[in-house]
Coordinates of C-alpha atoms and ligand atoms in Angstrom, one line a residue:
X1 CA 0.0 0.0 0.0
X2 CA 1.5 3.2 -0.8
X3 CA 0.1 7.0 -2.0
X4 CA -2.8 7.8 -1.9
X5 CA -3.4 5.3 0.2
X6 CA -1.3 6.0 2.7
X7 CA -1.4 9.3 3.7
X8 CA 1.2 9.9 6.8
X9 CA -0.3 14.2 7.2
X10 CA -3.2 12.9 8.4
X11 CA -1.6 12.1 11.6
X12 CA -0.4 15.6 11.3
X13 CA -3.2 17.8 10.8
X14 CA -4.0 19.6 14.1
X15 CA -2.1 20.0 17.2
X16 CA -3.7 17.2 18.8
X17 CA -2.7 14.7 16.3
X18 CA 0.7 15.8 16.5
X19 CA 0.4 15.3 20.2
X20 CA -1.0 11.9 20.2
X21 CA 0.8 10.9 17.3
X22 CA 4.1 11.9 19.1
X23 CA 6.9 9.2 19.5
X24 CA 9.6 11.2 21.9
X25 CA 8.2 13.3 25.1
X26 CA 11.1 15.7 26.3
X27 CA 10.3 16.6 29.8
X28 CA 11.9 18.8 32.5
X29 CA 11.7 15.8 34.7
X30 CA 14.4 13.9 32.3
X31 CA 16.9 16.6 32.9
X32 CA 20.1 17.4 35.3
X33 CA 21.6 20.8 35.8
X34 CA 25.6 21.4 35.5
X35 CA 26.7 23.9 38.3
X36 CA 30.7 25.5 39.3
X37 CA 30.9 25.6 42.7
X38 CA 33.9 28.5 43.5
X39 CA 35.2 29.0 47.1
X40 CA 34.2 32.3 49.2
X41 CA 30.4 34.1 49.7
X42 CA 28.2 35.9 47.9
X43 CA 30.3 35.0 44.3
X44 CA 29.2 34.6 40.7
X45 CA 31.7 34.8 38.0
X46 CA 30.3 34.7 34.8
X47 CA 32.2 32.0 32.6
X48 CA 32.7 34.1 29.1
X49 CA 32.4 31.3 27.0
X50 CA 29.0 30.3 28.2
X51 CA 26.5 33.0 28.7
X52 CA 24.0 32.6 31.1
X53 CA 26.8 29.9 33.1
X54 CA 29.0 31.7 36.4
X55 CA 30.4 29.7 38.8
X56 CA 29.0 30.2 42.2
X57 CA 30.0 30.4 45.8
X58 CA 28.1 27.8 47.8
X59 CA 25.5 30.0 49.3
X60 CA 24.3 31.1 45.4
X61 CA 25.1 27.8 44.5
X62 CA 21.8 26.9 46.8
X63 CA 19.7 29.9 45.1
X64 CA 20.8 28.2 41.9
X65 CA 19.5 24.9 42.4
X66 CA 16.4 26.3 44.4
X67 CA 15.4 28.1 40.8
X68 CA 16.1 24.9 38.8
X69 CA 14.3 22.6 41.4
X70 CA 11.6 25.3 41.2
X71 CA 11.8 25.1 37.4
X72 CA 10.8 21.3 37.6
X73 CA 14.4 20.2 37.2
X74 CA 15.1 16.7 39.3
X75 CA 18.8 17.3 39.7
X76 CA 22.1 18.7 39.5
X77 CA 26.0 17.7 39.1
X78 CA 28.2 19.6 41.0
X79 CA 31.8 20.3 39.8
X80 CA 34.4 22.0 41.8
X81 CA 36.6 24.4 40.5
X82 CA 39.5 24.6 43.1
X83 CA 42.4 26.7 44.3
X84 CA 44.8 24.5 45.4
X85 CA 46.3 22.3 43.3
X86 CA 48.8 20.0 43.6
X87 CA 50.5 16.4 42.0
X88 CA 48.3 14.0 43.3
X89 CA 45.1 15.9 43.3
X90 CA 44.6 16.3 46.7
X91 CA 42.1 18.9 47.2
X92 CA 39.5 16.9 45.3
X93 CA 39.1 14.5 48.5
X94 CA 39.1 17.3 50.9
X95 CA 35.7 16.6 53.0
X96 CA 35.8 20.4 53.8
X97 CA 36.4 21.1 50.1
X98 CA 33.9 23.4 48.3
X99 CA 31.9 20.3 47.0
X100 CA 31.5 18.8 49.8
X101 CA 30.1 21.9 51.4
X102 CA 28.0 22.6 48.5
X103 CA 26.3 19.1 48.5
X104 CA 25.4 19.5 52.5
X105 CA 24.2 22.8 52.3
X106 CA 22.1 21.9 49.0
X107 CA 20.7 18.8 50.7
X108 CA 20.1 20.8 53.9
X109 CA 18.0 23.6 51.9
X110 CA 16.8 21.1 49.2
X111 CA 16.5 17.2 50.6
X112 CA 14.5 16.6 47.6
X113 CA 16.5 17.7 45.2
X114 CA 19.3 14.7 43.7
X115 CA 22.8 16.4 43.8
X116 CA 25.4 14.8 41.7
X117 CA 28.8 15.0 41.9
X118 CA 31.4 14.6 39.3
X119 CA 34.5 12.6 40.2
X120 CA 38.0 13.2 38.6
X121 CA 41.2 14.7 39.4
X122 CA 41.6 17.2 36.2
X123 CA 40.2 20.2 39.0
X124 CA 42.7 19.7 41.7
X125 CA 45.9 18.2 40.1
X126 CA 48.8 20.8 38.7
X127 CA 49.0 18.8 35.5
X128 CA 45.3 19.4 34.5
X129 CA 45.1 15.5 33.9
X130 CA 42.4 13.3 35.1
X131 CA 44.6 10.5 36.9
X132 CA 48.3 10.5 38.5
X133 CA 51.1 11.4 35.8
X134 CA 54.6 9.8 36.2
X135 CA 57.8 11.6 36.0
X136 CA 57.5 10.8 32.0
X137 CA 54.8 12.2 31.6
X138 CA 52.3 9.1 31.4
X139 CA 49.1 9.3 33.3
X140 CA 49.1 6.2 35.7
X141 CA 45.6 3.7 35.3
X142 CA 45.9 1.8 38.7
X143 CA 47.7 4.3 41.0
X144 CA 44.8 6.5 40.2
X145 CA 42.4 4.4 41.3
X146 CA 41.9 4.6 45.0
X147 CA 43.0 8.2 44.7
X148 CA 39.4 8.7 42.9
X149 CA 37.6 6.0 44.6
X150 CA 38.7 8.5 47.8
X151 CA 37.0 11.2 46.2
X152 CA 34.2 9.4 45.5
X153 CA 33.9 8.3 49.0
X154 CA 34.2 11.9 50.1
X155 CA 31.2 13.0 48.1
X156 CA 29.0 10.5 48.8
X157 CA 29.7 10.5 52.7
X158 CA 29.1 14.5 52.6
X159 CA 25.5 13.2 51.2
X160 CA 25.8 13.1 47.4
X161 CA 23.1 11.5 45.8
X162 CA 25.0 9.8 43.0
X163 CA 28.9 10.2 42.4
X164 CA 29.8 10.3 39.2
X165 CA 33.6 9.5 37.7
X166 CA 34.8 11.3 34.0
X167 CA 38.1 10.8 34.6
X168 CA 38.1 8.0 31.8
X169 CA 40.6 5.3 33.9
X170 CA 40.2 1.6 33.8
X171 CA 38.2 0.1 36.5
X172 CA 37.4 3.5 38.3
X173 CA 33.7 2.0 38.5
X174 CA 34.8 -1.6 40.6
X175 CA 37.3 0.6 43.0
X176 CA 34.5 3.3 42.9
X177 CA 31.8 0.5 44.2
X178 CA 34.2 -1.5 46.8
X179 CA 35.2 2.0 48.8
X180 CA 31.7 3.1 48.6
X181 CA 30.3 -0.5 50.0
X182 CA 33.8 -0.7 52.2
X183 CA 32.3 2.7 54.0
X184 CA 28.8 2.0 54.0
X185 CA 27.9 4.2 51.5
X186 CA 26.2 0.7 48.8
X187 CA 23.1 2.8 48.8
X188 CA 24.5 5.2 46.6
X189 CA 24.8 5.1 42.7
X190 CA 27.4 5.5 40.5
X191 CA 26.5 7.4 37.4
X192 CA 29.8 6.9 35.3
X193 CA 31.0 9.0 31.9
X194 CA 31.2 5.1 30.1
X195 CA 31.7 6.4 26.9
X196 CA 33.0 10.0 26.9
X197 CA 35.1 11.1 24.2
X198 CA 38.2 13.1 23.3
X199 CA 36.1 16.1 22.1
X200 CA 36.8 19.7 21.0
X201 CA 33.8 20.4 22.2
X202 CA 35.1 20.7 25.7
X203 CA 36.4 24.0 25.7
X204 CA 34.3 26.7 27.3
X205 CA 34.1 24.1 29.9
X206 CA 38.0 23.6 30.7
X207 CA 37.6 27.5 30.9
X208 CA 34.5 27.3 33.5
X209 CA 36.1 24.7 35.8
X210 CA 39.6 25.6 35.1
X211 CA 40.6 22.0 34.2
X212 CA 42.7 22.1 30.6
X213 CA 45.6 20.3 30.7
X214 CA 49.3 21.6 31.0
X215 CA 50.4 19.3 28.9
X216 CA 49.6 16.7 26.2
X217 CA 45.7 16.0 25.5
X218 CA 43.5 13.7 27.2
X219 CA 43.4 10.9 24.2
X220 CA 45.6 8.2 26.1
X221 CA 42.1 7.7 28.1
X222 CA 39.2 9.7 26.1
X223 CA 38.3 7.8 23.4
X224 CA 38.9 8.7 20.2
X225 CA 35.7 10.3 18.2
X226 CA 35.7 7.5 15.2
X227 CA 34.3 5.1 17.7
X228 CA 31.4 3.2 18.3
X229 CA 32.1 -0.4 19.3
X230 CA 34.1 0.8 21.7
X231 CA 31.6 3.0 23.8
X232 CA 29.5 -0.1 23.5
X233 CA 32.2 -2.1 25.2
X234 CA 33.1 0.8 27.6
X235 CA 29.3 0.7 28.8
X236 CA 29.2 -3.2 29.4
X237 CA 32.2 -3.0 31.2
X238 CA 31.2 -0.4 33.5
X239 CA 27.5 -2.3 34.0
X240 CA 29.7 -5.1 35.3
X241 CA 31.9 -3.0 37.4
X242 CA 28.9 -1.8 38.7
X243 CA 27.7 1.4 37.2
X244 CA 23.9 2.4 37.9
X245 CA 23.5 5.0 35.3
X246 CA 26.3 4.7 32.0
X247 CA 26.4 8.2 30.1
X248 CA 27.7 9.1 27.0
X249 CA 29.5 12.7 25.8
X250 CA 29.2 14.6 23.9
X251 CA 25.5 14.1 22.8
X252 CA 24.7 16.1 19.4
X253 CA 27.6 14.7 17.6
X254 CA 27.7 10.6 19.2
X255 CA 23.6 10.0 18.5
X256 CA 23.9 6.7 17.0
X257 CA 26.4 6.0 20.2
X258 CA 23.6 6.9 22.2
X259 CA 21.1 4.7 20.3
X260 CA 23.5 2.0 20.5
X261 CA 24.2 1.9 24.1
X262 CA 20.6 2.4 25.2
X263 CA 20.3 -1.1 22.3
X264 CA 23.2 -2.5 24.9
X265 CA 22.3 -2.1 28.2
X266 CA 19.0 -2.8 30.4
X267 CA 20.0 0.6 33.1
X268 CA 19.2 3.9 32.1
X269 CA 21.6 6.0 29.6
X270 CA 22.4 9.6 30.1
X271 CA 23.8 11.6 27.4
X272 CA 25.9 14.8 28.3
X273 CA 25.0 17.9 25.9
X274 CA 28.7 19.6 26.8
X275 CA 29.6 23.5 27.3
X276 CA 30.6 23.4 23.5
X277 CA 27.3 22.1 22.2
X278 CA 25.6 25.1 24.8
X279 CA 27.7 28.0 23.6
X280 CA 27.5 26.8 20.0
X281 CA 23.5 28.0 20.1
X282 CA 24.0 30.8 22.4
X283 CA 26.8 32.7 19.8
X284 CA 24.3 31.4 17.2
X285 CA 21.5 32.6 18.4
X286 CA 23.1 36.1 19.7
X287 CA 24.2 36.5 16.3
X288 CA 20.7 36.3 15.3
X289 CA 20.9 33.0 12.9
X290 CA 18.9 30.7 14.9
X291 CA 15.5 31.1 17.5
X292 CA 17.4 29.8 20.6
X293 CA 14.4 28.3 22.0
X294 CA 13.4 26.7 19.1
X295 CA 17.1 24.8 18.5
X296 CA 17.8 24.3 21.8
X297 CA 14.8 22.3 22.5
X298 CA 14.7 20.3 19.0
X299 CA 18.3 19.3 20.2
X300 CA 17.3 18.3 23.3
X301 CA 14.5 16.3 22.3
X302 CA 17.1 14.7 19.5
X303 CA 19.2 13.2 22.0
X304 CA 15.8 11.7 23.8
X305 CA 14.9 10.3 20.6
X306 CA 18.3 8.7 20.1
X307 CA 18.5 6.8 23.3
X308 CA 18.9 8.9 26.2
X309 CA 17.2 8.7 29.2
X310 CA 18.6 11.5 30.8
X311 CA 19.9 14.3 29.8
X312 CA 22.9 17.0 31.6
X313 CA 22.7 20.1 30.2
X314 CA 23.5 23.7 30.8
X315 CA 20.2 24.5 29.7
X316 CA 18.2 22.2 32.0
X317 CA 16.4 24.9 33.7
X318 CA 15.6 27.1 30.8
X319 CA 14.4 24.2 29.0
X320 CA 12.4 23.2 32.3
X321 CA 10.7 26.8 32.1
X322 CA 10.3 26.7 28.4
X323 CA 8.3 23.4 28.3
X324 CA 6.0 24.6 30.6
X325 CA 5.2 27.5 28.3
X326 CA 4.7 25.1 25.7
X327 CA 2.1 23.0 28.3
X328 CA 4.3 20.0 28.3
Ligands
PBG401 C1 36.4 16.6 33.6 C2 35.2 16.9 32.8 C3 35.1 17.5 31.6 C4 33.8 17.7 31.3 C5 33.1 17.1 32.3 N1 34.0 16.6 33.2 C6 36.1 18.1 30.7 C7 37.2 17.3 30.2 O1 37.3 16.1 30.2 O2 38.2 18.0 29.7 C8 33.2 18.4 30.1 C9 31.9 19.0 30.3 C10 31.5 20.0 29.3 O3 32.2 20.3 28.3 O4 30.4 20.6 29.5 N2 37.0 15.4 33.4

C-alpha cells in the first residue's frame, strides 16, 4: 500500500494529532543541571564562553538549584573548581572542600533535590590530567584508582546523591563501588561517563572549571571520536563493574552511540550535551541566525529520541521553564 493510500499528514493535521501521534516526550523531569561551585560568599563569576553559566559560591550555588528545582528540574551535578592544586590531586578528596560543602548545604535547603557529583582529578591536580602522571609524563591507570575512589567516597559521605567519575581510567567503576560499600555508602549510585570522548567540544568548559591540561591531551584515556564499538564495550564494562547510570559525551555529535548503548544495556543512559554544544547555540543565536528556544529544544528532544534517558545540560532549567510555556 503506498500514496494515496497511505497518507502519513493525516496524523499531522492539528495539534492534537501531533500530540498523540508523538513518538519522543522531552520533559523537565528527564533533565540534570551542570553547576561551578567556587570558594568564598556571595560570588558569581560569569564564565565568558558560556553565557548565562557563572560559577557560584556555595550559598548562590543553593539559590541556583532552588530556581532549577523550582523550574521542575530533578537534579544537578556539581563540579568543583579549586584553588589548590597540587601532583596528586589532593584537594578533590578534601571533606571540607567546596563540593562537599556545596552538597550538605544543598541537601540541607533542598533534601528533595538529587545532587550529583562529578568525580576526577583534572580540577585539583597541577597537570590538568584526570589521573596521576609519572615523571615521564604518562598518566598512571591503577595508581589513580583509589586516589578517585577517595574522592568518591568523600562526596558521597558528605550526602551526594549519585557520584559520578569522568576521569576515563580503567576500573574506576569496581574501585568506585568496593570503597563506597567498604564505607557504608552501597546505597549510593554510581553514574559513570562510560563512553565519553576526546572532544573539542570541551572548551568553554576547561575555561568554567579551570581543568585544561598543562600538557599533552586527554586521548591516552578519552576515546577517540571514530568510535562506536568501543563506547558499546566501555558501557558493558562499566554495567559489570557496577555502574547504575552509564552516560555518554558529547551528545549532538555521538547520537547513533547513544542509540547504541541504550540497544546495549538494560540501566538507564544519560547523554551529556557539553559547554561546546551550549555555547554553540548561544553565539548562534546572539548573532541572530537561529530562534534559541526553538534549537535548543529540538536538540534536546534529538538526544531523547536517540536513546537517552537522561539528559545533563546547561540549559536544564531554561528548557524546564520553556516546556511549561509550551504546556508539556
Ligand atoms: C572533567 C570533565 C570535563 C567535562 C566534564 N567533566 C572536561 C574534560 O574532560 O576535559 C566536560 C563538560 C562540558 O564540556 O560541558 N574530566
Amino acid at each position: 500500500m503506498s500514496f494515496p493510500a497511505e497518507r502519513p499528514r493525516r496524523l499531522r493535521q492539528s495539534p492534537a494529532w501531533r500530540r498523540l501521534a508523538r513518538e519522543t516526550e522531552l520533559t523537565a523531569g528527564d533533565l540534570i543541571l551542570p553547576l561551578f561551585v567556587i570558594a568564598g560568599r556571595n560570588r558569581a563569576v560569569p564564565v565568558p564562553s558560556m553565557p548565562g553559566v557563572s560559577q557560584l559560591s556555595v550559598d548562590r550555588i543553593v539559590a541556583e538549584a532552588e530556581a532549577a528545582a523550582k523550574a521542575g528540574v530533578p537534579g544537578v551535578l556539581l563540579f568543583g573548581v579549586l584553588e589548590q592544586k597540587d601532583a596528586t590531586g589532593s584537594a578533590a578528596a578534601d571533606p571540607d572542600g567546596v563540593v562537599p560543602q556545596a552538597i550538605r548545604a544543598i541537601k540541607s535547603r533542598l533534601p528533595d533535590l538529587l545532587v550529583w557529583a562529578d568525580v576526577c582529578l583534572c580540577g585539583a591536580t597541577d597537570h590538568g590530567h584526570c589521573g596521576l602522571v609519572s615523571e615521564a609524563g604518562v598518566v598512571h591507570n591503577d595508581e589513580s584508582l583509589p586516589v578517585l575512589a577517595r574522592v568518591a567516597a568523600t562526596y558521597a559521605a558528605a550526602g551526594a546523591d549519585a557520584v559520578a567519575p569522568s576521569d576515563m581510567m580503567d576500573g574506576r567503576v569496581a574501585a568506585i563501588r568496593r570503597e563506597l560499600d567498604a564505607r557504608e555508602l552501597s546505597h549510593v549510585p554510581i553514574v559513570s561517563y562510560a563512553a565519553k570522548y576526546a572532544s573539542a567540544f570541551y572548551g568553554p568548559f576547561r575555561e568554567a572549571a579551570d581543568s585544561a591540561p598543562a600538557f599533552g591531551d586527554r586521548r591516552g584515556y578519552q576515546m577517540d571520536p571514530a568510535n562506536a564499538n568501543e563506547a558499546v564495550r566501555e558501557a558493558l564494562l562499566d554495567v559489570e563493574e557496577g555502574a547504575d547510570i552509564v552516560m555518554v559525551k558529547p551528545a549532538s555529535a555521538y547520537l547513533d552511540v547513544v542509540r547504541r548503548v541504550r540497544d546495549a544495556v538494560r540501566c538507564p543512559v544519560a547523554a551529556y550535551h557539553v559547554s561546546g554544544e551550549y555555547s554553540m547555540i548561544k553565539a548562534a543565536a546572539k548573532a541572530g541566525w537561529i530562534d534559541e528556544r526553538a534549537v535548543a529544544l529540538e536538540v534536546l528532544t534529538g538526544i531523547r529520541r536517540a536513546g537517552a534517558d537522561v539528559i545533563v545540560t546547561y540549559y536544564a532549567q531554561d528548557a524546564a521553564l520553556w516546556l511549561r510555556e509550551n504546556g508539556r
